[in-house]
PDB file of C-alpha atoms in Angstrom:
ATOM      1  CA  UNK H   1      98.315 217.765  -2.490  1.00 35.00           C
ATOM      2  CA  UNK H   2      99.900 215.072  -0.524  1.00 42.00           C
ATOM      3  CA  UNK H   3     103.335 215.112  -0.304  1.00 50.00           C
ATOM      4  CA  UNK H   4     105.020 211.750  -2.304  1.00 67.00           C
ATOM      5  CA  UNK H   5     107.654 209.802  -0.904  1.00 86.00           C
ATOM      6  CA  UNK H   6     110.878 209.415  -2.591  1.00 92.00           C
ATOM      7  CA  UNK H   7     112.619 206.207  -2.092  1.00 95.00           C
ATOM      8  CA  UNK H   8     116.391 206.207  -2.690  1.00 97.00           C
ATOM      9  CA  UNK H   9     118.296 202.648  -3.315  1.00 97.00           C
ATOM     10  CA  UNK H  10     121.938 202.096  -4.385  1.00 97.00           C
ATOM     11  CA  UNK H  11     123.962 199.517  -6.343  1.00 98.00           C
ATOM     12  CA  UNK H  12     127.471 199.336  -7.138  1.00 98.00           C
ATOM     13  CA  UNK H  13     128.977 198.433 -10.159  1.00 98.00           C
ATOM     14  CA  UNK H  14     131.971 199.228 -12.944  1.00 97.00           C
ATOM     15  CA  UNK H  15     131.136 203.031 -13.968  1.00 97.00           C
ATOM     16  CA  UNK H  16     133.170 201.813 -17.158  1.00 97.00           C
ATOM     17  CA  UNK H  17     130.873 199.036 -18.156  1.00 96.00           C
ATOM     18  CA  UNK H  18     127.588 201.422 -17.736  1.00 97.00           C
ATOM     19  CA  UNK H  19     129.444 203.958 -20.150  1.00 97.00           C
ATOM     20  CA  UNK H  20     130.327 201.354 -22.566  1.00 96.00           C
ATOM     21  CA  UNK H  21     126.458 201.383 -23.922  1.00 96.00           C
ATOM     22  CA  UNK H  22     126.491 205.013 -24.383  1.00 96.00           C
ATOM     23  CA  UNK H  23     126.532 205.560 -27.634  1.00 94.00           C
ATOM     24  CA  UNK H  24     128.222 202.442 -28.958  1.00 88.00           C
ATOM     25  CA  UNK H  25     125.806 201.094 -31.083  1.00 76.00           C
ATOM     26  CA  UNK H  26     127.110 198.862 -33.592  1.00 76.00           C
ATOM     27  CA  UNK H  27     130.643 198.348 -31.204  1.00 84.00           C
ATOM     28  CA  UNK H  28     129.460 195.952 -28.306  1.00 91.00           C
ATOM     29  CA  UNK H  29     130.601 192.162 -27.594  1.00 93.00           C
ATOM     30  CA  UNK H  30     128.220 189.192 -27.656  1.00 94.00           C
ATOM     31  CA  UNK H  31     127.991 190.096 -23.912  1.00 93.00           C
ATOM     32  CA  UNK H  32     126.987 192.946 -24.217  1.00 94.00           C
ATOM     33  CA  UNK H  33     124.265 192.408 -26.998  1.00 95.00           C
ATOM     34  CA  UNK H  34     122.836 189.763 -24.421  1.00 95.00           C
ATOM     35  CA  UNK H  35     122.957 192.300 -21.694  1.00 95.00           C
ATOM     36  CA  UNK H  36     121.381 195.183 -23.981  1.00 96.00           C
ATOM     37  CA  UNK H  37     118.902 192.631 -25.202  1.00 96.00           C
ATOM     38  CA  UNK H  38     117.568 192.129 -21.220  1.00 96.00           C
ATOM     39  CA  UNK H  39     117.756 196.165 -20.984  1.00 97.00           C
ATOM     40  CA  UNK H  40     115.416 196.142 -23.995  1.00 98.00           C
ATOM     41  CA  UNK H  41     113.101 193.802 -22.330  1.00 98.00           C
ATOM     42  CA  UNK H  42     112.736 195.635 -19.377  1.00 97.00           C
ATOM     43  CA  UNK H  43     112.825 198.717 -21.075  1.00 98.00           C
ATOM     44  CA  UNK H  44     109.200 197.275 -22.481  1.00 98.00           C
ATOM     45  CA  UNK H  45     107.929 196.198 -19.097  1.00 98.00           C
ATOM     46  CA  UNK H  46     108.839 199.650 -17.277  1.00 97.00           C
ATOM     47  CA  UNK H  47     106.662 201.378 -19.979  1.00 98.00           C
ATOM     48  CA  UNK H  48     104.119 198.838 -19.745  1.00 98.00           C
ATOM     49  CA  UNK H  49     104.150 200.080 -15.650  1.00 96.00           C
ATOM     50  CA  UNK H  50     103.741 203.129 -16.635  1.00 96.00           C
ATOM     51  CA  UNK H  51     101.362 202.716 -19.076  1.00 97.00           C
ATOM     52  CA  UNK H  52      98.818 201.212 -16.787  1.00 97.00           C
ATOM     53  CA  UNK H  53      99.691 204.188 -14.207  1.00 94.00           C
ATOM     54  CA  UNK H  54      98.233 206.741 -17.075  1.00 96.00           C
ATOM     55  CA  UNK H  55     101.758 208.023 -17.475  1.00 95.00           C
ATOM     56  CA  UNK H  56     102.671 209.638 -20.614  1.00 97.00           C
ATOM     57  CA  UNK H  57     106.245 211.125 -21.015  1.00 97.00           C
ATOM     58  CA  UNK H  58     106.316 211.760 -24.468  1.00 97.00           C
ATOM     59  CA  UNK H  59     109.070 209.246 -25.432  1.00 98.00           C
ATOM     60  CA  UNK H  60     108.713 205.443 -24.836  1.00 98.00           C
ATOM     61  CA  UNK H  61     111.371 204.048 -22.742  1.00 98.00           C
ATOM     62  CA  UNK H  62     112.184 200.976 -25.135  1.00 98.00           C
ATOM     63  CA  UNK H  63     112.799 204.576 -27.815  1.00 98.00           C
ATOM     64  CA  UNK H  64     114.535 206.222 -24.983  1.00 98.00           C
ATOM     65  CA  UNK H  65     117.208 203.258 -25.228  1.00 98.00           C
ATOM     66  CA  UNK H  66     117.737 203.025 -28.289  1.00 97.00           C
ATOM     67  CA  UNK H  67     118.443 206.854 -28.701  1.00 98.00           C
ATOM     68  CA  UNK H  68     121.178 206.172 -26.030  1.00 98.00           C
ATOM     69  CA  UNK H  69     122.787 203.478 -27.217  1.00 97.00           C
ATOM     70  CA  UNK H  70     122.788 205.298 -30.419  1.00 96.00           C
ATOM     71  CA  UNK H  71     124.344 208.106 -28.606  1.00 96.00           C
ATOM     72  CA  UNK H  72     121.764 210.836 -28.141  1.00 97.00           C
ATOM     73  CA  UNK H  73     118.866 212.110 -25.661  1.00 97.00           C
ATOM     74  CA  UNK H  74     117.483 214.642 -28.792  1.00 96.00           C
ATOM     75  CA  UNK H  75     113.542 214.411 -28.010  1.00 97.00           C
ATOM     76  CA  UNK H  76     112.371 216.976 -26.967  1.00 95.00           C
ATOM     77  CA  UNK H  77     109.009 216.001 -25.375  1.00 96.00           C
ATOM     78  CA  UNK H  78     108.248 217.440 -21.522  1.00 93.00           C
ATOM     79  CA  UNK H  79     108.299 214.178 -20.244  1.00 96.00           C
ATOM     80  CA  UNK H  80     111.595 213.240 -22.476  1.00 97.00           C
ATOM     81  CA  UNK H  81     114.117 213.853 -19.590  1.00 97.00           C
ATOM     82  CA  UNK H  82     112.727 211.105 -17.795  1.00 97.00           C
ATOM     83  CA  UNK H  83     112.556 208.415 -20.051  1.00 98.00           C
ATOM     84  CA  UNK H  84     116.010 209.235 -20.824  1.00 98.00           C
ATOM     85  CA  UNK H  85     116.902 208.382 -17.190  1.00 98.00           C
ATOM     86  CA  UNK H  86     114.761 205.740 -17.005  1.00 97.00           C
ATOM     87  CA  UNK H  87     116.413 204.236 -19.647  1.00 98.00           C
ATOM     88  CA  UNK H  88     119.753 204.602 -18.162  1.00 98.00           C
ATOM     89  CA  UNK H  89     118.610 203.110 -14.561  1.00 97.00           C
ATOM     90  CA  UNK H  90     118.280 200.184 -16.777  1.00 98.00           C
ATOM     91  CA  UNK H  91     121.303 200.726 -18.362  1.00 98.00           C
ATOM     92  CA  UNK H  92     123.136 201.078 -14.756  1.00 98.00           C
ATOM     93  CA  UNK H  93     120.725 197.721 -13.299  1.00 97.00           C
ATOM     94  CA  UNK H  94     121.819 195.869 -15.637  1.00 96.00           C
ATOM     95  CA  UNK H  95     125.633 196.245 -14.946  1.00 96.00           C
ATOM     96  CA  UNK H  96     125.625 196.715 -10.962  1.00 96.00           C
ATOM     97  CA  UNK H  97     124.527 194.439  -7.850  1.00 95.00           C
ATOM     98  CA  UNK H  98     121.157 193.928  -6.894  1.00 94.00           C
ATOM     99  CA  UNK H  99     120.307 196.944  -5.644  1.00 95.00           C
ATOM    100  CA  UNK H 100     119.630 198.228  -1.785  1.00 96.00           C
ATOM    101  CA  UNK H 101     117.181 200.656   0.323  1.00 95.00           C
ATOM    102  CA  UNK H 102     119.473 203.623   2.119  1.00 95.00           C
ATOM    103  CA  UNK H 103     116.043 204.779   3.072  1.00 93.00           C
ATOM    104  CA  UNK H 104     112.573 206.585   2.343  1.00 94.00           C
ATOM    105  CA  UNK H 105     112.450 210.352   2.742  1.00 94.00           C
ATOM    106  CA  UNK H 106     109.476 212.780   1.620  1.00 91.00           C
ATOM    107  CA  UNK H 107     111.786 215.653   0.880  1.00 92.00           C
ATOM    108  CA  UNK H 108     115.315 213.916   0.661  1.00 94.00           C
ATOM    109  CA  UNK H 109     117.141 217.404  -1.016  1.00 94.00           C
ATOM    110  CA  UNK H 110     116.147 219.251   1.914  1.00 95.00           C
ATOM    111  CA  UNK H 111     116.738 216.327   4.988  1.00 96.00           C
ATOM    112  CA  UNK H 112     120.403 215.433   3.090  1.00 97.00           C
ATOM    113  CA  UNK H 113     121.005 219.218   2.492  1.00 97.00           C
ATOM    114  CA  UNK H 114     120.320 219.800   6.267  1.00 97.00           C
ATOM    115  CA  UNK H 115     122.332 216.819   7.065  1.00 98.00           C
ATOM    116  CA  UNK H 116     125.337 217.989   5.544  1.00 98.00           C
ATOM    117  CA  UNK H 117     125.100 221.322   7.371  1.00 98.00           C
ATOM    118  CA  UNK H 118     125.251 219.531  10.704  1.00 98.00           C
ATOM    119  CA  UNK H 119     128.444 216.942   9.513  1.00 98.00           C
ATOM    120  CA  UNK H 120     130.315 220.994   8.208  1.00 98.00           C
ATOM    121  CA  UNK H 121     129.336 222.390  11.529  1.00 98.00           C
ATOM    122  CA  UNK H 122     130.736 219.456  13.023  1.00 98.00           C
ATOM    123  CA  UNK H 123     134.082 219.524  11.009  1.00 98.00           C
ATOM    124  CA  UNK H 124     133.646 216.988   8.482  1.00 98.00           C
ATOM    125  CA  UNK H 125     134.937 218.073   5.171  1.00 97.00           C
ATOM    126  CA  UNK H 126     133.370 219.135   2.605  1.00 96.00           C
ATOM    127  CA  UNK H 127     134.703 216.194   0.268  1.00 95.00           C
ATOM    128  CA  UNK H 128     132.919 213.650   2.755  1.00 97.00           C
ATOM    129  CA  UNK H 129     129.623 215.348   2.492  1.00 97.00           C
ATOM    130  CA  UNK H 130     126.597 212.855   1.167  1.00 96.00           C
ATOM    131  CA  UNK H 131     124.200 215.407  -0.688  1.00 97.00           C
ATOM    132  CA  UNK H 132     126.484 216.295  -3.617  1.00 96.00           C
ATOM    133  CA  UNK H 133     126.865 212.626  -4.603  1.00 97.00           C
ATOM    134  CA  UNK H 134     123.117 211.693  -4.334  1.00 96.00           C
ATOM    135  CA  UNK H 135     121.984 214.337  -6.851  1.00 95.00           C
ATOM    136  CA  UNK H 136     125.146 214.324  -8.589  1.00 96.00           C
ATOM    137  CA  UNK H 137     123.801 213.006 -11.780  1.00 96.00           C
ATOM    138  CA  UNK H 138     124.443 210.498 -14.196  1.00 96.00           C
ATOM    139  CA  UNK H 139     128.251 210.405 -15.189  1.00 96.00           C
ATOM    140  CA  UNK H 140     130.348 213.252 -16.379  1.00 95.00           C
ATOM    141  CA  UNK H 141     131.850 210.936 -18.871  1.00 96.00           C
ATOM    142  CA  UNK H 142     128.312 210.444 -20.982  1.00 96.00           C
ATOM    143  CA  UNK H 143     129.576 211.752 -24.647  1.00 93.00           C
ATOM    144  CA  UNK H 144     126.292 213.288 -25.298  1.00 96.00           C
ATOM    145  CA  UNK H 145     124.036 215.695 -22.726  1.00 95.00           C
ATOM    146  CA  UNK H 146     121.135 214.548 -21.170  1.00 96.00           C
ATOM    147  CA  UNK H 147     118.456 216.797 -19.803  1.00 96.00           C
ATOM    148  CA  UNK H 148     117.772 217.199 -16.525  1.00 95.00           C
ATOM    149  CA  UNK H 149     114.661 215.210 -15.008  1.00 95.00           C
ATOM    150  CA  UNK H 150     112.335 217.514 -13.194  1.00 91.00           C
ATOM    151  CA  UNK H 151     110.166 215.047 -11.818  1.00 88.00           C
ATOM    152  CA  UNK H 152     113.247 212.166 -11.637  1.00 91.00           C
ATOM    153  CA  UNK H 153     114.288 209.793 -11.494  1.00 94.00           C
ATOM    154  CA  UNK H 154     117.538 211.220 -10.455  1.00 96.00           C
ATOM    155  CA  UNK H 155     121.097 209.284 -10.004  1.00 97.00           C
ATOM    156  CA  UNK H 156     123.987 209.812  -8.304  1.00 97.00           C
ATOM    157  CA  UNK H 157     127.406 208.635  -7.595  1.00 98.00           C
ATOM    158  CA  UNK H 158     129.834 207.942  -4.672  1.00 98.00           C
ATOM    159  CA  UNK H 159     133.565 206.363  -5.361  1.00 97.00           C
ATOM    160  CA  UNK H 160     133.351 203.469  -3.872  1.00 98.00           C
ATOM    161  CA  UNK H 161     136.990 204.294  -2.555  1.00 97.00           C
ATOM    162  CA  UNK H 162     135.120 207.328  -0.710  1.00 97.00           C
ATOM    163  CA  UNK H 163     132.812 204.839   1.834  1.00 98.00           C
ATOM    164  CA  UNK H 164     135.406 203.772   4.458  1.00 98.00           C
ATOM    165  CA  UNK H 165     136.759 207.806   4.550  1.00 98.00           C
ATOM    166  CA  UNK H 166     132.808 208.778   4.750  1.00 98.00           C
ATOM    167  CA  UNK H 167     131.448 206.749   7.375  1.00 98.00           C
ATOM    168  CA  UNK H 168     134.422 207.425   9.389  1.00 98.00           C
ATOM    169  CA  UNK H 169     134.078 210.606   9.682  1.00 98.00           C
ATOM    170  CA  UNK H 170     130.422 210.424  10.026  1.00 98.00           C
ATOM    171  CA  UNK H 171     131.049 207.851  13.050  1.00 98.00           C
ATOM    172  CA  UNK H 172     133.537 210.389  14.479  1.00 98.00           C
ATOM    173  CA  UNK H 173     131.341 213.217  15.168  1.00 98.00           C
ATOM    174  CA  UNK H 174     128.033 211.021  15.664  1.00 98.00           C
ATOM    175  CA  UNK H 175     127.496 211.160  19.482  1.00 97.00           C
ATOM    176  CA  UNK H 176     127.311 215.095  19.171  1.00 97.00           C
ATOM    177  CA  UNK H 177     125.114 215.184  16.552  1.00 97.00           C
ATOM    178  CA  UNK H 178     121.974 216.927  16.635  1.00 96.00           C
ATOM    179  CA  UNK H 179     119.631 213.891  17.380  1.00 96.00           C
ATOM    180  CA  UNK H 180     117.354 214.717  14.728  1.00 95.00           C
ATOM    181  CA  UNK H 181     119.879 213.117  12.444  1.00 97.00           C
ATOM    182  CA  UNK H 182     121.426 210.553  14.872  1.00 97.00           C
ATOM    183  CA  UNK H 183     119.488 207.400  13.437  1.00 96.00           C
ATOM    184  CA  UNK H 184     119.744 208.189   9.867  1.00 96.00           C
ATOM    185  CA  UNK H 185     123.162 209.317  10.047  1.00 97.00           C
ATOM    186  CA  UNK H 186     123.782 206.142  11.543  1.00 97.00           C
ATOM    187  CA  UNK H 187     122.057 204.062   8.893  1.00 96.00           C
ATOM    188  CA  UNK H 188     124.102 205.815   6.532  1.00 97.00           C
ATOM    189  CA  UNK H 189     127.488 204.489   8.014  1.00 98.00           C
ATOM    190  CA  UNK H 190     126.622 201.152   8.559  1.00 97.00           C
ATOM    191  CA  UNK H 191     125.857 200.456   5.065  1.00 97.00           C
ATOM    192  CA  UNK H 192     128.446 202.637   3.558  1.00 98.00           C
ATOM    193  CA  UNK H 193     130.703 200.218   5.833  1.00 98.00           C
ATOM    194  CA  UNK H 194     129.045 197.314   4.485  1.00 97.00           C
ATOM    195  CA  UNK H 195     130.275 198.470   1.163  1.00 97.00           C
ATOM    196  CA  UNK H 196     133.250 199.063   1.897  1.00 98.00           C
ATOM    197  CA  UNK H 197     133.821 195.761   3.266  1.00 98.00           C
ATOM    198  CA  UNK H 198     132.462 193.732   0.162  1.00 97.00           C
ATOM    199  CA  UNK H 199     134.210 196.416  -2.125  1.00 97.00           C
ATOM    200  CA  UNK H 200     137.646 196.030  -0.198  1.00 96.00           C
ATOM    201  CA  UNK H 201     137.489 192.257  -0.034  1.00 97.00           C
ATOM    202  CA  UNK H 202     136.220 191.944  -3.791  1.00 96.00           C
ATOM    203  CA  UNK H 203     139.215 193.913  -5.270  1.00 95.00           C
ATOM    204  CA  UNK H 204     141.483 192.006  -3.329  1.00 95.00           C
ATOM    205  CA  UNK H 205     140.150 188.092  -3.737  1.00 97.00           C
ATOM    206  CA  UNK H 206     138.145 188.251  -6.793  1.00 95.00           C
ATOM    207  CA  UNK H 207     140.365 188.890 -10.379  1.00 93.00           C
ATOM    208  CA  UNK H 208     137.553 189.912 -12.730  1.00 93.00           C
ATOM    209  CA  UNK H 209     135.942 192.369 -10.046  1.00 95.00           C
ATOM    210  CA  UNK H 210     136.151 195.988 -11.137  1.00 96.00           C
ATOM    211  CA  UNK H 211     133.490 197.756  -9.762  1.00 97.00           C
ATOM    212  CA  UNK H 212     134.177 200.838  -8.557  1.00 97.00           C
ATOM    213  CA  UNK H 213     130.894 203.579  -8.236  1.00 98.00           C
ATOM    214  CA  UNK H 214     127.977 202.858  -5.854  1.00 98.00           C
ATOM    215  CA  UNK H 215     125.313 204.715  -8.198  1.00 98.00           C
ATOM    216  CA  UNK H 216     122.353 206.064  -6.326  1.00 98.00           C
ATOM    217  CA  UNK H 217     118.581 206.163  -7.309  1.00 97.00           C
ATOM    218  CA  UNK H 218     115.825 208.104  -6.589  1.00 96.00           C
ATOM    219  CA  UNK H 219     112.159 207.491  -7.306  1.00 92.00           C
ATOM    220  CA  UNK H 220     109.242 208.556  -6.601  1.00 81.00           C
TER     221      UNK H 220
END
């Protein structure tokens, strides 16, 4: 079988606001019932994608959302692991900036794995390593479990506070890299720069700004 690509994209946004949905049905502002009501509709037009594709996961997406705002992932279909994070992209879209490419990779566990054995041999520390946040998973702070998605999509996290520290040390060791990695590792630092820029600059200029995760997303 062909191997599938896996394209990975990031956003940032207020991990807060993302967790406020999570089981608070019945306890959200008028914002936020306008916010879950656009979540809803593209809840319906992600499983009309999917529908066309043939793609059955056992648990409707538009359901999927609703269980989580009710505050559960209970199905139990094969498939229902993905809805569920399905569901919460949208949940995490709908809070964050548009979103951004880092990059497509057909086996991104084992390139970013490998990739954080050259930064360690290279003496960055372990704390600044990439592959732990991009399969990290969706927030610790969920009040309910969600199963893990075999087949994705998958999410992970960076503190936004962590960028500048990261693609410093990254830039630090990047001439003696192993040039197999020198262009991504590269592409990694300038935008985790970028972000730190906007992030530093928001927090400072901008009173109502509060974002604080860059949340990472990885599809097939």
């Amino acid at each position: 079988m062909p191997i599938m690509s896996r394209i990975i994209s990031y956003s940032t946004a207020d991990k807060a606001d993302v967790l406020a949905f999570l089981g608070a049905s019945g306890e959200l502002t008028a914002d936020q019932q306008r916010r879950l009501g656009r979540m809803r509709e593209r809840a319906r037009q992600r499983q009309y994608d999917l529908d066309r594709q043939d793609i059955d996961l056992g648990l409707s997406i538009p359901d999927a959302l609703e269980h989580l705002v009710a505050g559960h992932a209970s199905a139990t279909a094969e498939g229902a692991a993905s809805a569920y994070h399905h569901a919460l992209q949208l949940v995490i879209d709908s809070n964050a900036s548009d979103p951004s490419d880092l990059g497509v990779y057909s086996k991104p566990s084992t390139f970013f794995g490998l990739l954080d054995e050259e930064l360690s041999r290279l003496g960055v520390a372990p704390d600044l390593l990439l592959y732990e946040h991009l399969f990290s998973g969706p927030p610790a702070e969920i009040p309910f479990s969600l199963p893990y998605p075999v087949d994705g999509p998958h999410i992970g996290m960076l503190p936004l506070a962590k960028a500048k520290p990261m693609a410093d040390a990254y830039r630090a060791v990047l001439d003696r890299m192993n040039e197999d990695f020198r262009y991504d590792a590269r592409e990694v630092i300038e935008k985790l720069e970028f972000e730190h820029k906007e992030w530093e600059y928001a927090t400072k200029n901008i009173d109502w700004y509060t974002q604080d995760t860059l949340f990472f997303s990885i599809t097939g």
